[in-house]
PDB file of C-alpha atoms in Angstrom:
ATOM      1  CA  UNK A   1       0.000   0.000   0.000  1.00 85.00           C
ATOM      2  CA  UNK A   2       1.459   3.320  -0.985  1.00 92.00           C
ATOM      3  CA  UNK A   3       1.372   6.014   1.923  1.00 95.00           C
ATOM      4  CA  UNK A   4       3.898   8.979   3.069  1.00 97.00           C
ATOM      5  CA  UNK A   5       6.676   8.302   5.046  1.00 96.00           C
ATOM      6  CA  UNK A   6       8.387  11.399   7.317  1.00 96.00           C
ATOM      7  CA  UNK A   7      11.825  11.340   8.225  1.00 94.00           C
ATOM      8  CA  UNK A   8      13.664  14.537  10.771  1.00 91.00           C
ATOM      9  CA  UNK A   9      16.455  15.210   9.248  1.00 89.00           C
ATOM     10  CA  UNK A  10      18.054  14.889  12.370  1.00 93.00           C
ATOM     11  CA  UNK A  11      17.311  11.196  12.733  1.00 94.00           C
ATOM     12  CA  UNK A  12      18.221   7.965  10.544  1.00 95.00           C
ATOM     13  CA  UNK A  13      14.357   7.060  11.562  1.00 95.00           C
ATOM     14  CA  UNK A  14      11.537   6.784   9.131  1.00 95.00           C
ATOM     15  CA  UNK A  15       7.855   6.814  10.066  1.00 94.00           C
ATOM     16  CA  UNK A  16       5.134   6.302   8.625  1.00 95.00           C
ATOM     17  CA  UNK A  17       2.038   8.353   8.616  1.00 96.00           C
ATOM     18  CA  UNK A  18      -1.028   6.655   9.430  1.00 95.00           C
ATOM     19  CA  UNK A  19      -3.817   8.309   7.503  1.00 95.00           C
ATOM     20  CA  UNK A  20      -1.800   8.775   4.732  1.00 97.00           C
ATOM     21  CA  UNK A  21      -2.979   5.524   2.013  1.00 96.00           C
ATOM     22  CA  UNK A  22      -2.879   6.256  -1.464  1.00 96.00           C
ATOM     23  CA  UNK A  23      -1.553   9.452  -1.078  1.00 96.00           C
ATOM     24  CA  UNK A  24       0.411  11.403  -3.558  1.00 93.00           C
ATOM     25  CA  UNK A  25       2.197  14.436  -4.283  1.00 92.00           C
ATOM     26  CA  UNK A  26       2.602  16.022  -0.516  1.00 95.00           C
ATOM     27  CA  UNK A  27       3.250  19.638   0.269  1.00 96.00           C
ATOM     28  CA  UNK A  28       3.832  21.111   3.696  1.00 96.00           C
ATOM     29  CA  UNK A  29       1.894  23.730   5.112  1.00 97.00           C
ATOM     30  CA  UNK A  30       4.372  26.773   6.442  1.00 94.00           C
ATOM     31  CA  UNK A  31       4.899  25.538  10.210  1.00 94.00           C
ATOM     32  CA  UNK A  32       5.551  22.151   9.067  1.00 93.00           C
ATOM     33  CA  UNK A  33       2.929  20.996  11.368  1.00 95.00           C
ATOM     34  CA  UNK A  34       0.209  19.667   8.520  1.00 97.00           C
ATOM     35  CA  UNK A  35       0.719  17.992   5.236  1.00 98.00           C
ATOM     36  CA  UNK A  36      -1.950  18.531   2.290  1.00 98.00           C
ATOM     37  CA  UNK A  37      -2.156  15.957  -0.606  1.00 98.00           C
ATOM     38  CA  UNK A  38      -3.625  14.290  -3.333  1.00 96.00           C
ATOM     39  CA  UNK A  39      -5.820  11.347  -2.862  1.00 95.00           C
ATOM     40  CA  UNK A  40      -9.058  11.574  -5.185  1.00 91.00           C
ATOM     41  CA  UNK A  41      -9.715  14.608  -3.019  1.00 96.00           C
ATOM     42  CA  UNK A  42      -7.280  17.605  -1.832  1.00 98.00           C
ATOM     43  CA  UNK A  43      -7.028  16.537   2.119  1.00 98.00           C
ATOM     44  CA  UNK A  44      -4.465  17.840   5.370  1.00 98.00           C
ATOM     45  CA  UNK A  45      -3.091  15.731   7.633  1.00 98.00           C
ATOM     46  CA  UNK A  46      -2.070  16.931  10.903  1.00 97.00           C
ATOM     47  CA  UNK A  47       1.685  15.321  11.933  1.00 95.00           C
ATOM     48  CA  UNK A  48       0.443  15.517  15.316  1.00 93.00           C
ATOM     49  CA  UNK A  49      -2.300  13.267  14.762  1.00 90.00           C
ATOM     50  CA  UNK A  50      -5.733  12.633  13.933  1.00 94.00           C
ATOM     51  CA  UNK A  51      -7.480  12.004  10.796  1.00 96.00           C
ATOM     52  CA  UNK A  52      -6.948  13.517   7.487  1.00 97.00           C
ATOM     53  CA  UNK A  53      -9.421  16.099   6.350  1.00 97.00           C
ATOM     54  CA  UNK A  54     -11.347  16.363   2.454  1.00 97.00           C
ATOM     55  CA  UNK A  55     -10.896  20.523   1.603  1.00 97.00           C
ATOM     56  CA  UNK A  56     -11.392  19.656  -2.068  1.00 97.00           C
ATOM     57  CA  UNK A  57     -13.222  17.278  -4.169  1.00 96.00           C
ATOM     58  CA  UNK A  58     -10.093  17.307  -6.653  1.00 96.00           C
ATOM     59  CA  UNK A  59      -6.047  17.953  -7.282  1.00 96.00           C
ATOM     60  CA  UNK A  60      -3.753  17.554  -9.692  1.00 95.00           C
ATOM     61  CA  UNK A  61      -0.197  17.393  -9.005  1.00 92.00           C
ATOM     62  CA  UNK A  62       0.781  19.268  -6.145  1.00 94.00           C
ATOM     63  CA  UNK A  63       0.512  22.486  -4.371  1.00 96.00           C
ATOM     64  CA  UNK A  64       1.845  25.202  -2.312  1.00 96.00           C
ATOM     65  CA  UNK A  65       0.595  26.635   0.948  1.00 97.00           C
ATOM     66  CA  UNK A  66       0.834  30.568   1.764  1.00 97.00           C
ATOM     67  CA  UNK A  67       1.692  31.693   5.296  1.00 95.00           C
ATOM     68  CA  UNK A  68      -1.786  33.874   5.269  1.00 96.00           C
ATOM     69  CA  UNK A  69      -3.964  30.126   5.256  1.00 97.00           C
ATOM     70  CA  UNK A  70      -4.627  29.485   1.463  1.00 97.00           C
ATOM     71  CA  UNK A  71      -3.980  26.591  -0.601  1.00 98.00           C
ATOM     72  CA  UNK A  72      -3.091  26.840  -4.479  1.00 98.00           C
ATOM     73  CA  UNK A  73      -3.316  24.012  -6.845  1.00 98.00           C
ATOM     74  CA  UNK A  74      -4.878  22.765 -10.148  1.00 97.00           C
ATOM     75  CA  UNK A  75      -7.601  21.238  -9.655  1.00 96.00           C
ATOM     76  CA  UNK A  76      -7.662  18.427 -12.481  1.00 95.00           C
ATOM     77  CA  UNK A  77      -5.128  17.650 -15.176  1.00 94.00           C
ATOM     78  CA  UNK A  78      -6.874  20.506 -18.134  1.00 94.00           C
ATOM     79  CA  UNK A  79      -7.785  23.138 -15.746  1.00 96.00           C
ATOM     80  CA  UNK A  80      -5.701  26.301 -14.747  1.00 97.00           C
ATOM     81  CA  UNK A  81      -4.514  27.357 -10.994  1.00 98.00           C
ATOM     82  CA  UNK A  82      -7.353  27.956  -7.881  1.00 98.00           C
ATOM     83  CA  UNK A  83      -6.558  29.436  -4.914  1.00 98.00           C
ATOM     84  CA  UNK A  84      -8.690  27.750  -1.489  1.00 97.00           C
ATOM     85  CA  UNK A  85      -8.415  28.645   1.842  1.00 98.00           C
ATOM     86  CA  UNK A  86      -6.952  25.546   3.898  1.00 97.00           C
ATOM     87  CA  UNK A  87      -9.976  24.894   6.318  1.00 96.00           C
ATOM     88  CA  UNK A  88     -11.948  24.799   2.979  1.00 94.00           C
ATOM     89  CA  UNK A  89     -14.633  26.234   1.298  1.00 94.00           C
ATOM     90  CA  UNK A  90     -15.212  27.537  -2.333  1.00 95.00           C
ATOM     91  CA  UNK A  91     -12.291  27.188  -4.982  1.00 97.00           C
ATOM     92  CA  UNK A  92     -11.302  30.476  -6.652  1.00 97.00           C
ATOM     93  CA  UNK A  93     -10.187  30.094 -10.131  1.00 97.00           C
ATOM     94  CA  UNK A  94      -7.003  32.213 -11.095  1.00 97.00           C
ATOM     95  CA  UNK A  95      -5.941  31.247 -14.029  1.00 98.00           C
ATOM     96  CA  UNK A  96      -7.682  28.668 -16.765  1.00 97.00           C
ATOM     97  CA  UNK A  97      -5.686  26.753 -19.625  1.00 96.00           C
ATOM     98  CA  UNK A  98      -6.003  27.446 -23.560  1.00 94.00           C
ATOM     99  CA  UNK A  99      -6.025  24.577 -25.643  1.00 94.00           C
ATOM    100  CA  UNK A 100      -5.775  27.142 -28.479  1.00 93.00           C
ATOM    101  CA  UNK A 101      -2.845  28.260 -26.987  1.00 92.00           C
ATOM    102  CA  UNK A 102      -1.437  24.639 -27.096  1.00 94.00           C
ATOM    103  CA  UNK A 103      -1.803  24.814 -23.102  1.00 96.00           C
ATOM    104  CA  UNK A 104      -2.452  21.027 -21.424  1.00 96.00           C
ATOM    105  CA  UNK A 105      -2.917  23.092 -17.656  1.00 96.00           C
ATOM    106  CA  UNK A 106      -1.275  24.858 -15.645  1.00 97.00           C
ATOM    107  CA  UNK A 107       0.573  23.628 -12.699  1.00 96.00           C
ATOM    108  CA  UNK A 108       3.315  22.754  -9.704  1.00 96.00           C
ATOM    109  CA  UNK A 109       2.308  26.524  -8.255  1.00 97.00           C
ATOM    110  CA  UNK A 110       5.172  28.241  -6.558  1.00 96.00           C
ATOM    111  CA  UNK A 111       3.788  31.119  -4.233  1.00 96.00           C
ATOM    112  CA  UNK A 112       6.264  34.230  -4.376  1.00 96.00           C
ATOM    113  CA  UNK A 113       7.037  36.815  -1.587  1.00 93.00           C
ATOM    114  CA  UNK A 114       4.743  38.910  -0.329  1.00 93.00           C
ATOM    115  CA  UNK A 115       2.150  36.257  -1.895  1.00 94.00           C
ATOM    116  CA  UNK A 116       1.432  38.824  -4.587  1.00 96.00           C
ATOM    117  CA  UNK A 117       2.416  36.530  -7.613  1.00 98.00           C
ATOM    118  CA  UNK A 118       2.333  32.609  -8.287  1.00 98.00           C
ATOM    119  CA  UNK A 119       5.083  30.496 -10.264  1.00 98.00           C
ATOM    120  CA  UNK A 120       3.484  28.053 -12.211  1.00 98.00           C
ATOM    121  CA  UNK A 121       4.405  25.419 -15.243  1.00 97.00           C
ATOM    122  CA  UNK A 122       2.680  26.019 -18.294  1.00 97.00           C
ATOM    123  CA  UNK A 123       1.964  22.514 -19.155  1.00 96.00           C
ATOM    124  CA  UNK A 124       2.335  21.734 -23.338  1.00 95.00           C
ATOM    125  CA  UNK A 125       2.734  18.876 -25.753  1.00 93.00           C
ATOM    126  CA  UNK A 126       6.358  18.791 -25.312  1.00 92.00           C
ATOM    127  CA  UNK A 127       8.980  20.151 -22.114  1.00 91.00           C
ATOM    128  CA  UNK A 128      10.395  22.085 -25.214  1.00 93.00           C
ATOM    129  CA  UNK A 129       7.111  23.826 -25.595  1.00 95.00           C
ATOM    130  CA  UNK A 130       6.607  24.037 -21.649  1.00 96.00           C
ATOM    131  CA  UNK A 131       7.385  27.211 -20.107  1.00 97.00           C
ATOM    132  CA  UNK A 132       7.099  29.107 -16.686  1.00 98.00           C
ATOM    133  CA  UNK A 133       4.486  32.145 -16.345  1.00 98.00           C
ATOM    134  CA  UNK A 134       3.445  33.987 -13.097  1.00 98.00           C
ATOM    135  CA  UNK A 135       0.233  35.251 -12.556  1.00 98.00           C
ATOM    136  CA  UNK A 136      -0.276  38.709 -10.531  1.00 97.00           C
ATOM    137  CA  UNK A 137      -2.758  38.315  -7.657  1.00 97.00           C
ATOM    138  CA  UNK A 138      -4.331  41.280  -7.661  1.00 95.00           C
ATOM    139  CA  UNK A 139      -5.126  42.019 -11.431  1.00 96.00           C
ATOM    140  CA  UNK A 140      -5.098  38.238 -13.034  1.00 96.00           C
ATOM    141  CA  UNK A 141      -1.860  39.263 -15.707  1.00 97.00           C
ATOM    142  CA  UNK A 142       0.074  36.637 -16.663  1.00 97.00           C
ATOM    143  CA  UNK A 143       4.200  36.855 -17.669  1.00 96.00           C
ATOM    144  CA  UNK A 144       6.372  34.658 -19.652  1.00 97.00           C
ATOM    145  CA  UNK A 145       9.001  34.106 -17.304  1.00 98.00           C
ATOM    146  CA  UNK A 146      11.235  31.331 -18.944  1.00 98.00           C
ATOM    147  CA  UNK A 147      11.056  29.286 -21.805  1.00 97.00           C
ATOM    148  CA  UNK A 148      11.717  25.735 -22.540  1.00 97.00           C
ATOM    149  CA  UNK A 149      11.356  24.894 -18.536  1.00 97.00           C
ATOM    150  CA  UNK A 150       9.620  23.443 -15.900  1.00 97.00           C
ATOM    151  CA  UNK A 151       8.670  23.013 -12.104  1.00 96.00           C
ATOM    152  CA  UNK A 152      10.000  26.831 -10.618  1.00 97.00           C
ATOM    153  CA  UNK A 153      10.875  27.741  -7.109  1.00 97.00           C
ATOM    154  CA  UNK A 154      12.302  30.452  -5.336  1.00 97.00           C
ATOM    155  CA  UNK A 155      14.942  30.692  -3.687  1.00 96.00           C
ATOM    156  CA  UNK A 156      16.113  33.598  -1.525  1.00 94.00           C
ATOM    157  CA  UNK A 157      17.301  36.430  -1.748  1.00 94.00           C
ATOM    158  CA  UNK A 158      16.153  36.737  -5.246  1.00 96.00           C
ATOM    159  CA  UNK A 159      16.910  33.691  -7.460  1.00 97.00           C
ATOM    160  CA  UNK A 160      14.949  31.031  -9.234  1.00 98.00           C
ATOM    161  CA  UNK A 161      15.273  27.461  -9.804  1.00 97.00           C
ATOM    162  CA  UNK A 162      13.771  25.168 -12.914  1.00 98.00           C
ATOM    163  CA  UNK A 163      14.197  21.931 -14.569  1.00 97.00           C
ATOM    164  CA  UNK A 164      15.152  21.767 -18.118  1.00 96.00           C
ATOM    165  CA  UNK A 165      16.356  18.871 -19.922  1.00 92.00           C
ATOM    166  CA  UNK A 166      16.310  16.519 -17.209  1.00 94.00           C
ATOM    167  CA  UNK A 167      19.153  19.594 -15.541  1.00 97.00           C
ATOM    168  CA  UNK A 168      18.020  21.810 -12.685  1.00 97.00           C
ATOM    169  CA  UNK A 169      19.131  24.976 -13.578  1.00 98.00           C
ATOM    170  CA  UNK A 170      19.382  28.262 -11.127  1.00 97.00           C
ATOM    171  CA  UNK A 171      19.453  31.776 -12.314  1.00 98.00           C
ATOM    172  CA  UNK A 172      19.526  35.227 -10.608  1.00 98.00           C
ATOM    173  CA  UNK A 173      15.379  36.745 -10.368  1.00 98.00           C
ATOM    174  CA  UNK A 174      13.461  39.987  -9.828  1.00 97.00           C
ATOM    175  CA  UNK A 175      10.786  38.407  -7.972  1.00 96.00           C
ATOM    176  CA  UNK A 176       8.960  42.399  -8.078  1.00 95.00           C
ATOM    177  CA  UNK A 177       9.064  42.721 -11.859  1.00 96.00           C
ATOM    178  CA  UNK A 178       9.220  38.490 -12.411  1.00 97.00           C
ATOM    179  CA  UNK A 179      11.723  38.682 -14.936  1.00 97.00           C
ATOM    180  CA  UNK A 180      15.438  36.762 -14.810  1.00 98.00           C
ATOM    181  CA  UNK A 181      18.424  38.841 -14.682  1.00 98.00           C
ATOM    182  CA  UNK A 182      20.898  37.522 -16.018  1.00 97.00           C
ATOM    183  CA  UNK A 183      21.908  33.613 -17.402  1.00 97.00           C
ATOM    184  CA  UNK A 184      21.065  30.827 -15.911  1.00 97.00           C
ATOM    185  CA  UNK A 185      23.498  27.798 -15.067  1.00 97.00           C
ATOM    186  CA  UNK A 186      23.544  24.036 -14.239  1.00 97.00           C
ATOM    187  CA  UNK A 187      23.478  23.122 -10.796  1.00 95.00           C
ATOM    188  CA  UNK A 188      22.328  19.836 -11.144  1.00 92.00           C
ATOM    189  CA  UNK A 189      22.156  17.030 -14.318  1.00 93.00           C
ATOM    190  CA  UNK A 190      20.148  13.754 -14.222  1.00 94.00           C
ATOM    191  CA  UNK A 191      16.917  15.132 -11.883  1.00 96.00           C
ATOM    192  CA  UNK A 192      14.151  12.430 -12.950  1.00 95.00           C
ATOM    193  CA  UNK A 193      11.371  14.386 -14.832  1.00 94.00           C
ATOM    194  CA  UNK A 194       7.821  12.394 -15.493  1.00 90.00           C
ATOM    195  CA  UNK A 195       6.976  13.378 -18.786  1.00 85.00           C
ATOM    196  CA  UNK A 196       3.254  12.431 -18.810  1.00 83.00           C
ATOM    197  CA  UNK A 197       2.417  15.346 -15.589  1.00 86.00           C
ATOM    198  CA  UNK A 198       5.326  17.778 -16.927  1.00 86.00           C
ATOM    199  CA  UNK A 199       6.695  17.461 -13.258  1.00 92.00           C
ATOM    200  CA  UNK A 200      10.439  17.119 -12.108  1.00 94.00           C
ATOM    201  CA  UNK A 201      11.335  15.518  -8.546  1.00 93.00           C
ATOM    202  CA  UNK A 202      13.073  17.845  -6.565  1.00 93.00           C
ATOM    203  CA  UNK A 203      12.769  20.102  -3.686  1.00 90.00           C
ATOM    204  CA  UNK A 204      14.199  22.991  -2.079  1.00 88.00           C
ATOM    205  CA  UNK A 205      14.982  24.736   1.186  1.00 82.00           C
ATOM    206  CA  UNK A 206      14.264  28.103  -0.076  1.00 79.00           C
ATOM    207  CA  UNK A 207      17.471  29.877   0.820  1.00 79.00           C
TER     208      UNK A 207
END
């Protein structure tokens, strides 16, 4: 039976986390004290016990958890990003996916500082065709941030990571105006990529 396992990085000990069957694609909330993920449903799971709770009917891939309570995620493989508060409640869509466009969904959200503007990966037939866009909060405008990449994250004080060609690549960002400045270099070759949900396996401390 699949399930999540948690391991302190200060012990050799892994546990596992009852509650936790069939889940997939965890994400922590900010104090490290709950886990959401993907099981049918979008459901928590409190590390300090109990039972894990339904706050959405539906998720695809994972999802990222703001400090002010809300949850962002795509809801099902062709749909775009919503944004739900944790203890549940009704979905807001943010963003929806053109199949005009060539867009599968959009996806693997990455909340930036100040929680004013999401990473996301704009899902397409190919990782050559997939890019990363951000989407301003408060006015719904979307921007191009790289090409011919996948799965972004922040890192501070002002730099963003991405997966391109199996590689995980880091280059210096503007997290105010979400643009790069300046090249981006390999910090890492071989980082497994599924092809099928656009979505490379790695994560980062954020510093």
């Amino acid at each position: 039976t699949r399930r999540l396992y948690l391991r302190e990085l200060g012990s050799p000990e892994w546990r596992a986390l009852p509650g936790s069957e069939a889940a997939t694609a965890p994400f922590f909330s900010p104090d490290g004290r709950w886990v959401a993920f993907g099981r049918g449903g979008l459901y928590k799971l409190s590390l300090d016990g109990g039972a894990p709770v339904r706050i959405a009917p539906s998720i695809f891939g994972s999802g990222t958890w703001s400090p002010s309570g809300q949850i962002y995620f795509t809801a099902a493989y062709n749909t775009g990003l919503s944004r739900l508060d944790a203890e549940g409640g009704t979905a807001q869509v943010l963003t929806r996916a053109d199949p005009g466009r060539g867009e599968l969904n959009h996806s693997y959200p990455e909340l930036l500082p100040g929680e004013k503007a999401v990473l996301f990966t704009s899902h397409r037939p190919t990782l050559a065709e997939s890019r990363i866009e951000a989407v301003t909060l408060a006015s719904g405008e979307r921007h191009v941030v790289v090409e011919h990449a996948i799965e972004g994250r922040y890192l501070r004080p002002g730099y963003l990571a991405f997966v391109r060609d199996e590689t995980l690549m880091i280059a210096p960002f503007d997290a105010g105006t979400l643009r790069l400045t300046g090249p981006a270099l390999p910090a890492r070759h071989e980082v497994a990529v599924g092809y099928g949900n656009c979505h490379a396996e790695y994560a980062l401390p954020g510093d």
